[in-house]
Tab-separated table of C-alpha atoms and ligand atoms in Angstrom:
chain	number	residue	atom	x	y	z
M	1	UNK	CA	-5.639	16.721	-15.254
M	2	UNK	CA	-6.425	16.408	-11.207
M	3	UNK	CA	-5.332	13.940	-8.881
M	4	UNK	CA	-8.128	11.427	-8.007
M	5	UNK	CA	-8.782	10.610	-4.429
M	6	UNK	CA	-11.462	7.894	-3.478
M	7	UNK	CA	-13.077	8.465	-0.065
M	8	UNK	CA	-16.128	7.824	1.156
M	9	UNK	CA	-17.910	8.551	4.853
M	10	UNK	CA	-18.917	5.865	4.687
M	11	UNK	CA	-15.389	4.507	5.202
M	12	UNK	CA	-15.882	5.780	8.857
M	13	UNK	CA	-18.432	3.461	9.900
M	14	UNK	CA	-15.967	0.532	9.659
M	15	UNK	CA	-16.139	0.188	13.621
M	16	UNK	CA	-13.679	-2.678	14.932
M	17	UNK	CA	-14.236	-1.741	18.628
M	18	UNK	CA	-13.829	1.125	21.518
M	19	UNK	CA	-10.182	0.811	22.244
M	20	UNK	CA	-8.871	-0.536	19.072
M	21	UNK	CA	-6.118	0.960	17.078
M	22	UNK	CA	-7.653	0.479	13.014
M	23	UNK	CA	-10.618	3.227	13.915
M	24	UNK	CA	-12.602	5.813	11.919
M	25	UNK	CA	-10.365	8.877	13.141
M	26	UNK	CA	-7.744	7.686	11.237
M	27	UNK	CA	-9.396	8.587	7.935
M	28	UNK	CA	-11.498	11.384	9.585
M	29	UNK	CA	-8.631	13.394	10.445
M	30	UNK	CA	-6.704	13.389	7.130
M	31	UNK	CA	-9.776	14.169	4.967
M	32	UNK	CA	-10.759	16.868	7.160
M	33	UNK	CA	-7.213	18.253	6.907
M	34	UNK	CA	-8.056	17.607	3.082
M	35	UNK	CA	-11.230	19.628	3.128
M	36	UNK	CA	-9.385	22.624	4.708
M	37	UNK	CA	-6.401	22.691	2.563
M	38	UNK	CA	-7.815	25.000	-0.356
M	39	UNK	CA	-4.722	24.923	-2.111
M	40	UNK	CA	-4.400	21.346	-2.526
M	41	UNK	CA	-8.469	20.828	-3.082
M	42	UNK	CA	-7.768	23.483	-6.330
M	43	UNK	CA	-5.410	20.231	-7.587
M	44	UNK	CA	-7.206	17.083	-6.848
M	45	UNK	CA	-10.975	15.585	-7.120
M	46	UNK	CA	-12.907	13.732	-4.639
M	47	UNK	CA	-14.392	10.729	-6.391
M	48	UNK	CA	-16.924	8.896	-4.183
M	49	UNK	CA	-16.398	4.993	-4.727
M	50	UNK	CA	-18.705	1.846	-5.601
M	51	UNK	CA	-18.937	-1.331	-4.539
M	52	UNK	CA	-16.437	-4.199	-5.599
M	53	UNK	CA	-18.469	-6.899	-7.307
M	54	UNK	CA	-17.782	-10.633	-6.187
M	55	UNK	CA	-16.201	-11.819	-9.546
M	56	UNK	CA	-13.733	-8.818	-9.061
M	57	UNK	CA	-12.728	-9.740	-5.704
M	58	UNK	CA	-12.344	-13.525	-6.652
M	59	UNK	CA	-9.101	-12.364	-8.981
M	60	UNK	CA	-7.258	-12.241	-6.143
M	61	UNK	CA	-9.030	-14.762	-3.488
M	62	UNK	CA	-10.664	-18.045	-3.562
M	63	UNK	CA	-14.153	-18.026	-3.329
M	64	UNK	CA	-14.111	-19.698	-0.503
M	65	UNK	CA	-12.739	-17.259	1.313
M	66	UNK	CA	-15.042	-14.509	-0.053
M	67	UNK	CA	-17.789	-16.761	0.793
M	68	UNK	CA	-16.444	-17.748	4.076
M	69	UNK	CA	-16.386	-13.497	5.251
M	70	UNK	CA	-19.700	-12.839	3.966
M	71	UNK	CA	-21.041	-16.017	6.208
M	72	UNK	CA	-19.268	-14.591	8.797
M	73	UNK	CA	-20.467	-11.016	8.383
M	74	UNK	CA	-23.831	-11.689	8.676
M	75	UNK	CA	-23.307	-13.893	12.214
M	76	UNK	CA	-20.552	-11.665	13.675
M	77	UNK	CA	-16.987	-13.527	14.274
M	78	UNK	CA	-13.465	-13.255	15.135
M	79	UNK	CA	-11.084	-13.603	11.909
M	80	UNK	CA	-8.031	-13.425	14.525
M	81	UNK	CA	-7.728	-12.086	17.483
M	82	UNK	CA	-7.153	-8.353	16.498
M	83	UNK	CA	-9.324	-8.458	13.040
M	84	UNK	CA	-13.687	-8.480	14.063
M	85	UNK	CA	-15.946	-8.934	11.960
M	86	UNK	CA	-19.637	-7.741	12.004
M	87	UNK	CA	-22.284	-6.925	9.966
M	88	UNK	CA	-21.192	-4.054	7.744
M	89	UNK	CA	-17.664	-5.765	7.384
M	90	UNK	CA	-18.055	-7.571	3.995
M	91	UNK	CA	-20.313	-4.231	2.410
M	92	UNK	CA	-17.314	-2.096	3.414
M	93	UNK	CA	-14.436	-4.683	2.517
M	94	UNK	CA	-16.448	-4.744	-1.128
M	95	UNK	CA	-16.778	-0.768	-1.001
M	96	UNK	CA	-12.684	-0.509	-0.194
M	97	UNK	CA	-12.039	-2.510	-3.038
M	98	UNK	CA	-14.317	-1.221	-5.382
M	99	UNK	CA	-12.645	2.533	-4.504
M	100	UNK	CA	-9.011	1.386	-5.126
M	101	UNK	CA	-9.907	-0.232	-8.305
M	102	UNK	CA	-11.903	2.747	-9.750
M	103	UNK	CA	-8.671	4.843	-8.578
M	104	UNK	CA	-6.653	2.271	-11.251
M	105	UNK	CA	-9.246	2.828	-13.791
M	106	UNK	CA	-9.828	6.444	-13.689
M	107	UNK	CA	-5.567	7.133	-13.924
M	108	UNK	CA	-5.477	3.762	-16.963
M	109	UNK	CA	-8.040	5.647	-18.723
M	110	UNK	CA	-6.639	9.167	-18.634
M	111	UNK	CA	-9.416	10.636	-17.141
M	112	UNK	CA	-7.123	11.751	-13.599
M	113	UNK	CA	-3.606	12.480	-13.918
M	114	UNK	CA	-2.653	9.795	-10.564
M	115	UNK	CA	-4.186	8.688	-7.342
M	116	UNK	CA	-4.842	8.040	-3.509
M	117	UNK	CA	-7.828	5.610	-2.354
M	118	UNK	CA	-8.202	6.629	0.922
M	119	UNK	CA	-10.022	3.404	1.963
M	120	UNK	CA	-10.474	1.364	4.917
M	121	UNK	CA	-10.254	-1.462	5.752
M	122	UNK	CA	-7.028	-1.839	4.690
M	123	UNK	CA	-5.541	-5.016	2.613
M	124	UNK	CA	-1.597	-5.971	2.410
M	125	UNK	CA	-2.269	-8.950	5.005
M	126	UNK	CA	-5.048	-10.272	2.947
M	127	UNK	CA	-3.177	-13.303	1.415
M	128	UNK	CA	-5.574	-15.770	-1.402
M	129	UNK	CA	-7.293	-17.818	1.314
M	130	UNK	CA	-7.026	-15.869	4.418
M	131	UNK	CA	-7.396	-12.530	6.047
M	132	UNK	CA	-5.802	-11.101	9.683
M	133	UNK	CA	-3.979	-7.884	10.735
M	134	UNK	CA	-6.794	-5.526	10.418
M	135	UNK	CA	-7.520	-6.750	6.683
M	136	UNK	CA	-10.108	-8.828	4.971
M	137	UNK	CA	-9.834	-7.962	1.026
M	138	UNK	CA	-6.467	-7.266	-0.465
M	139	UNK	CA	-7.420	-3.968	-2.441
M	140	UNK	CA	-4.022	-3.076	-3.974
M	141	UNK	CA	-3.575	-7.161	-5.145
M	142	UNK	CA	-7.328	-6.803	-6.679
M	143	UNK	CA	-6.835	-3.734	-8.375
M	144	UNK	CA	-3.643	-5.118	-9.600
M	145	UNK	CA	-5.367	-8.041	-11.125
M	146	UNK	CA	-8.092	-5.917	-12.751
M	147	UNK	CA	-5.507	-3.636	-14.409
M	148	UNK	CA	-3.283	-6.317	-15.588
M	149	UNK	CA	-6.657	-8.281	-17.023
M	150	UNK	CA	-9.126	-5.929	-18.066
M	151	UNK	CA	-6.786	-2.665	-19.375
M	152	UNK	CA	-3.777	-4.893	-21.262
M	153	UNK	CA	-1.261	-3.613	-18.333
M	154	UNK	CA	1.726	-6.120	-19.131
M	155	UNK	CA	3.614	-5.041	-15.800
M	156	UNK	CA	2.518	-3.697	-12.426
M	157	UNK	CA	5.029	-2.524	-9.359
M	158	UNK	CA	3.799	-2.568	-6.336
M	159	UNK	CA	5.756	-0.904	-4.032
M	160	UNK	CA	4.994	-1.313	0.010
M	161	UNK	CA	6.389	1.038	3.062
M	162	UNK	CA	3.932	0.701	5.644
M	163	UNK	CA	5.653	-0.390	8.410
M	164	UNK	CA	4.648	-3.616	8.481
M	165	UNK	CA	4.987	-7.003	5.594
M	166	UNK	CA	2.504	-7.185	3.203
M	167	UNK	CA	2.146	-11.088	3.063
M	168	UNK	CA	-0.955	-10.941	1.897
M	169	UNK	CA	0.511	-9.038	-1.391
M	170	UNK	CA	3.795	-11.022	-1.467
M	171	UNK	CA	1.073	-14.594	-1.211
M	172	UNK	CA	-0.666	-13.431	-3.980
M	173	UNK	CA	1.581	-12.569	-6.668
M	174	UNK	CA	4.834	-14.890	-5.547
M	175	UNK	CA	4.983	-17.019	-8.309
M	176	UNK	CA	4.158	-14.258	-11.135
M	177	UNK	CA	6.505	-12.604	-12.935
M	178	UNK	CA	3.757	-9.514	-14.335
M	179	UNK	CA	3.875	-8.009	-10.646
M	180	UNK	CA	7.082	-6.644	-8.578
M	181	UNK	CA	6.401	-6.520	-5.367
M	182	UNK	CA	9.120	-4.058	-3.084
M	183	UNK	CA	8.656	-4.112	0.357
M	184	UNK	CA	10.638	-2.485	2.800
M	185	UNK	CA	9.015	-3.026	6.277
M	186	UNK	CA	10.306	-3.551	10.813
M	187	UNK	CA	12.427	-6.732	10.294
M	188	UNK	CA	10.106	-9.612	10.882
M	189	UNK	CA	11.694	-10.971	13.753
M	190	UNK	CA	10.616	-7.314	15.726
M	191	UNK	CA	6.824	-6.997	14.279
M	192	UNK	CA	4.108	-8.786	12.662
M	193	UNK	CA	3.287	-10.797	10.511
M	194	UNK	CA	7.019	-12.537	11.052
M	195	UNK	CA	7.404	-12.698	7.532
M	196	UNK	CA	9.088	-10.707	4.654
M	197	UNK	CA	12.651	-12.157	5.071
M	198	UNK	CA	15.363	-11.394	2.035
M	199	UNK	CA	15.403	-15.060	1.260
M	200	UNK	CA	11.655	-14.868	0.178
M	201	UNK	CA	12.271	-13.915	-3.249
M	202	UNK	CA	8.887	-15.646	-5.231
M	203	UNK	CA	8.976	-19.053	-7.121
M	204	UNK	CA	8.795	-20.462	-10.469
M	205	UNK	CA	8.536	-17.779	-12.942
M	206	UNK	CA	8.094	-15.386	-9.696
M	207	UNK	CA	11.147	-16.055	-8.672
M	208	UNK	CA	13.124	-12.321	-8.171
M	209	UNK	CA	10.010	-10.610	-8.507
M	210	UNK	CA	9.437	-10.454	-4.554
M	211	UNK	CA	11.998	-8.308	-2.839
M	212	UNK	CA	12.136	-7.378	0.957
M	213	UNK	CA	14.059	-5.001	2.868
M	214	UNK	CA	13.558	-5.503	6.416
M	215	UNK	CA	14.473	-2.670	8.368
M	216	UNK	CA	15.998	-3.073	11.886
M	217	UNK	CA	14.119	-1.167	14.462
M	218	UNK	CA	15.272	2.252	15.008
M	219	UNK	CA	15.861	3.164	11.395
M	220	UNK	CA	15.030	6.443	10.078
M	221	UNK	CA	14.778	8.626	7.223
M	222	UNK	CA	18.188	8.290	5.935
M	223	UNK	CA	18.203	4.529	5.934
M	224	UNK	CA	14.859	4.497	4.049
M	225	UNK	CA	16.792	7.746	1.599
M	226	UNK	CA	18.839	4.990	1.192
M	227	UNK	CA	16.998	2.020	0.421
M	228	UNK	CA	15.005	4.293	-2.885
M	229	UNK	CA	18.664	4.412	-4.227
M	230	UNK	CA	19.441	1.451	-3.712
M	231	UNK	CA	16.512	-0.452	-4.582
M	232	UNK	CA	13.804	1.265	-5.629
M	233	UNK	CA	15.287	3.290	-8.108
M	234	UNK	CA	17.473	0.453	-10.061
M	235	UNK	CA	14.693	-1.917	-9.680
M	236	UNK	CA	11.709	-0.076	-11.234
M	237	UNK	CA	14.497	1.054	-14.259
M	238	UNK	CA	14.974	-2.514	-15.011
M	239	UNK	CA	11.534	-3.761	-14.741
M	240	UNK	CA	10.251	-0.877	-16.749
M	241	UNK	CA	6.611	-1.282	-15.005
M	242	UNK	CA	3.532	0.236	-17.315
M	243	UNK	CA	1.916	1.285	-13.834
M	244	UNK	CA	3.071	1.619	-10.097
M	245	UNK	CA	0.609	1.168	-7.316
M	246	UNK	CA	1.768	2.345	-3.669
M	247	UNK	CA	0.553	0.485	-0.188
M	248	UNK	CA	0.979	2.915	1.922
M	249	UNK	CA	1.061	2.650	5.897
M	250	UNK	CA	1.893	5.871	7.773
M	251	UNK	CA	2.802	3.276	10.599
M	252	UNK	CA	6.380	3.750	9.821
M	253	UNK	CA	6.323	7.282	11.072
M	254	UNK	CA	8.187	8.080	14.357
M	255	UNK	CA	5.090	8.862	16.281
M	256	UNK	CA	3.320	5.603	15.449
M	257	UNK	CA	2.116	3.616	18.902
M	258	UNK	CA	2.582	0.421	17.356
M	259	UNK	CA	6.127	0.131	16.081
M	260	UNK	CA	9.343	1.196	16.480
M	261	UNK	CA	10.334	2.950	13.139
M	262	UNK	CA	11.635	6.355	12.684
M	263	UNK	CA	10.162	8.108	9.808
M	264	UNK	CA	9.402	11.834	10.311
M	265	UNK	CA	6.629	13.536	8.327
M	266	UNK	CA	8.973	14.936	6.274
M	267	UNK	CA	10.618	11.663	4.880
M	268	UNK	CA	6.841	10.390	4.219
M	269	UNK	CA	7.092	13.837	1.606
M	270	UNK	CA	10.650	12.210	0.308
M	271	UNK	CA	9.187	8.719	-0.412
M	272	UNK	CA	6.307	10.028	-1.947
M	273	UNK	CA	8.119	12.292	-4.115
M	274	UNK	CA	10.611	9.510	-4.737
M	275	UNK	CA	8.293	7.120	-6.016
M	276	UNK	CA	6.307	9.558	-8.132
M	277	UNK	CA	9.256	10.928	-9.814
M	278	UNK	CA	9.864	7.199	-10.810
M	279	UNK	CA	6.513	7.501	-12.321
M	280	UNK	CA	7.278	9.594	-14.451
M	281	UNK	CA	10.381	8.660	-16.116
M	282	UNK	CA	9.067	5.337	-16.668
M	283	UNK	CA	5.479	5.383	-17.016
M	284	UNK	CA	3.646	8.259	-17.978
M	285	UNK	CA	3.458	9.238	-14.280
M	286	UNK	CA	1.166	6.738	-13.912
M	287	UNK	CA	0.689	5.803	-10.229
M	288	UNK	CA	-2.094	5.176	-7.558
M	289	UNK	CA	-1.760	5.067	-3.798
M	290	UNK	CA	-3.549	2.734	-1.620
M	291	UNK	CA	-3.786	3.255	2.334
M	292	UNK	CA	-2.384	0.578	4.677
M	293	UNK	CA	-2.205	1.335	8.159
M	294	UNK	CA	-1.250	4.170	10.457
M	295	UNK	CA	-1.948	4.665	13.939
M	296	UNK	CA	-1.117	8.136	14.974
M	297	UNK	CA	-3.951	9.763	14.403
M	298	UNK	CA	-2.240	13.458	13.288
M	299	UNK	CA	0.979	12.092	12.292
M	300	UNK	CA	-0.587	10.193	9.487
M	301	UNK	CA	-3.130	12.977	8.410
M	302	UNK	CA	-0.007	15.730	8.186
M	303	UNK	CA	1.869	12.709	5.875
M	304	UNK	CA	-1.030	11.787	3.719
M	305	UNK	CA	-1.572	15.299	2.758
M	306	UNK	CA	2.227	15.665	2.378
M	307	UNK	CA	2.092	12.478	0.110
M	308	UNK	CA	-0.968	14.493	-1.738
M	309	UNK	CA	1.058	17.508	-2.311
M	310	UNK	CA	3.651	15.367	-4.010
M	311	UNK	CA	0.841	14.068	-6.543
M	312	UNK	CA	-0.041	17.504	-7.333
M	313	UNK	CA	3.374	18.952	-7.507
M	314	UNK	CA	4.839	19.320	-11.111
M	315	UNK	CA	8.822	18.470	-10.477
M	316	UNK	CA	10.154	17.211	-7.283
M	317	UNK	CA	13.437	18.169	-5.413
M	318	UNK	CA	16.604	15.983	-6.269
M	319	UNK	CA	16.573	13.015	-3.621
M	320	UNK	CA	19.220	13.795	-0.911
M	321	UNK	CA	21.959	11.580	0.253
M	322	UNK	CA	21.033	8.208	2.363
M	323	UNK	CA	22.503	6.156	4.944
M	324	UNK	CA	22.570	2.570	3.810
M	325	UNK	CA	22.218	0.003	6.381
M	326	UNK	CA	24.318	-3.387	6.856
M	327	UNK	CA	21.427	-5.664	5.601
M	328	UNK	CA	21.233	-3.684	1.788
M	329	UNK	CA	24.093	-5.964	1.303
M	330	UNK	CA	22.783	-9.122	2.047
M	331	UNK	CA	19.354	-8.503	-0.285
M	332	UNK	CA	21.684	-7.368	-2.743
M	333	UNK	CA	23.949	-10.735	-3.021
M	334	UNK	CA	20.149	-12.706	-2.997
M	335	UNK	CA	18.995	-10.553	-6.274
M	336	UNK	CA	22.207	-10.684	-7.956
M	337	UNK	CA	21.151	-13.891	-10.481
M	338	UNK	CA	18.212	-11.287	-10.998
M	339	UNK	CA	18.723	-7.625	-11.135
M	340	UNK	CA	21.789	-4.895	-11.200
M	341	UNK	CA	21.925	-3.452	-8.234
Z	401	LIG	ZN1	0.985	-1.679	8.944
């Protein structure tokens, strides 16, 4: 079986202005990379994506707010001050979310072995009535929904490392107990959205099933070596997920203009390879990849493709020693009424 990536060109005419940061070249780069990498195209399938209907995108918004960006799509708005919209913006939100949850459905139902939706625009800031941060739809949260709903799924992780929170994901699912949602993101107090503190840990029967590392900024591949032993690794064991979806921002990396992480290219192969070996031991090696952000342009290409070769690669190295950082301990006394760690 191949590994199924979602991509469309039309992706590329998502156009959010001249000098902004979320632009086409982003996804141009790393599929062109794609395209010339014969050994990896042997491995994987390019699966062009449809359209998101409305009902699909209402599991994880109000209709409201689904009504609310289609009004504003068609007269051309600010949703804040760095997320435009204009008149392709709700036909491309639709046609991200449509491609990340025919990613889910093509791995659920055997037919591809795992996955990458190489989308845009992205989601994680999308929360259930509101969108900012470069995101409109939350396509990891809808494809969530539809897996959990329409395939019998009883448990989803969702595990997050671009650099930033995903509020929108942690909004959606805080008080459900079917999703984990991991995080590790820049400490809130250094880079938006200002959320994703340790002490948000969900409510009611959520409550444990949101967890967030917030990384100080400066930290680097060892602290985030660390972090999968420490968190991701006992966590996922315990909740024993059926399926494990990935937001993934390459805005962590080192060479990314708007934050202050430390990831090299070769830790974005470690966390990939991390995660998918987790896969594996617990569920089938069922797992799909969603893009987040990530704002150096050849940086992110040369660690999507690394994250690619993971998915194709049969057994992955043994993870190498971490350095843990001072806050591990802190998230660690919050989750003790909740997990082992
Ligand atoms: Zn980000």
């Amino acid at each position: 079986m191949k590994t199924g990536i979602v991509y469309s060109d039309k992706y590329l005419k998502h156009f959010l202005g001249r000098n902004h940061p979320e632009k086409p070249e982003r996804l141009e780069q790393i599929i062109k990379d794609l395209r010339g990498s014969k050994s990896l195209l042997k491995k994987i399938q390019i699966v062009e994506p449809s359209p998101a209907d409305q009902e699909e995108i209402e599991l994880a918004h109000d209709k409201s707010y689904v009504e609310k960006i289609k009004k504003l799509s068609k007269s051309g708005q600010m949703l804040d001050l760095d997320t435009p919209i204009n008149s392709d913006t709700f036909d491309l939100a639709l046609l991200a979310a449509g491609g990340t949850a025919s990613m889910g459905r093509s791995i659920v139902e055997g037919e591809k072995k795992n996955g990458f939706a190489l989308i845009r625009p992205p989601g994680h800031h999308a929360t259930r009535t509101s969108g900012g941060g470069f995101c409109y739809f939350n396509n990891i949260a809808i494809t969530t929904r539809k897996l959990l709903k329409d395939y019998g799924l009883s448990k989803i992780l969702i595990f997050d490392y671009d650099a930033h929170h995903g509020n929108g994901t942690q909004d959606i699912f805080y008080s459900e107990e079917k999703v984990l949602y991991l995080s590790l993101h820049q400490d809130g107090r250094t880079l938006y959205p200002g959320t994703g503190f340790p002490d948000e840990l969900g409510e009611g029967d959520g409550e444990g099933y949101t967890v967030n590392v917030p990384f100080p900024p400066s930290s680097n591949d060892e602290n985030y070596i660390a972090a999968l032993r420490e968190f991701l690794i006992p966590l996922s064991k315990q909740f024993n997920p059926d399926f494990i979806m990935v937001s993934l921002g390459f805005d962590s990396h080192r060479e990314d203009p708007l934050t202050n992480l430390e990831i090299s290219t070769d830790g974005f192969e470690v966390l990939a390879e991390s995660v998918i070996a987790q896969a594996k031991r617990l569920c089938d090696g069922k797992i799909g990849f969603v893009l987040e952000g990530g704002y150096a342009v050849e940086a992110s290409a040369d660690s999507a493709l690394r994250t690619i070769g993971a998915l194709t690669t049969q057994s992955p190295p043994d993870l190498p020693e971490g350095k843990p950082l001072p806050v591990f301990e802190k998230v660690k006394d919050l989750l003790s009424p909740y997990w082992e760690l």
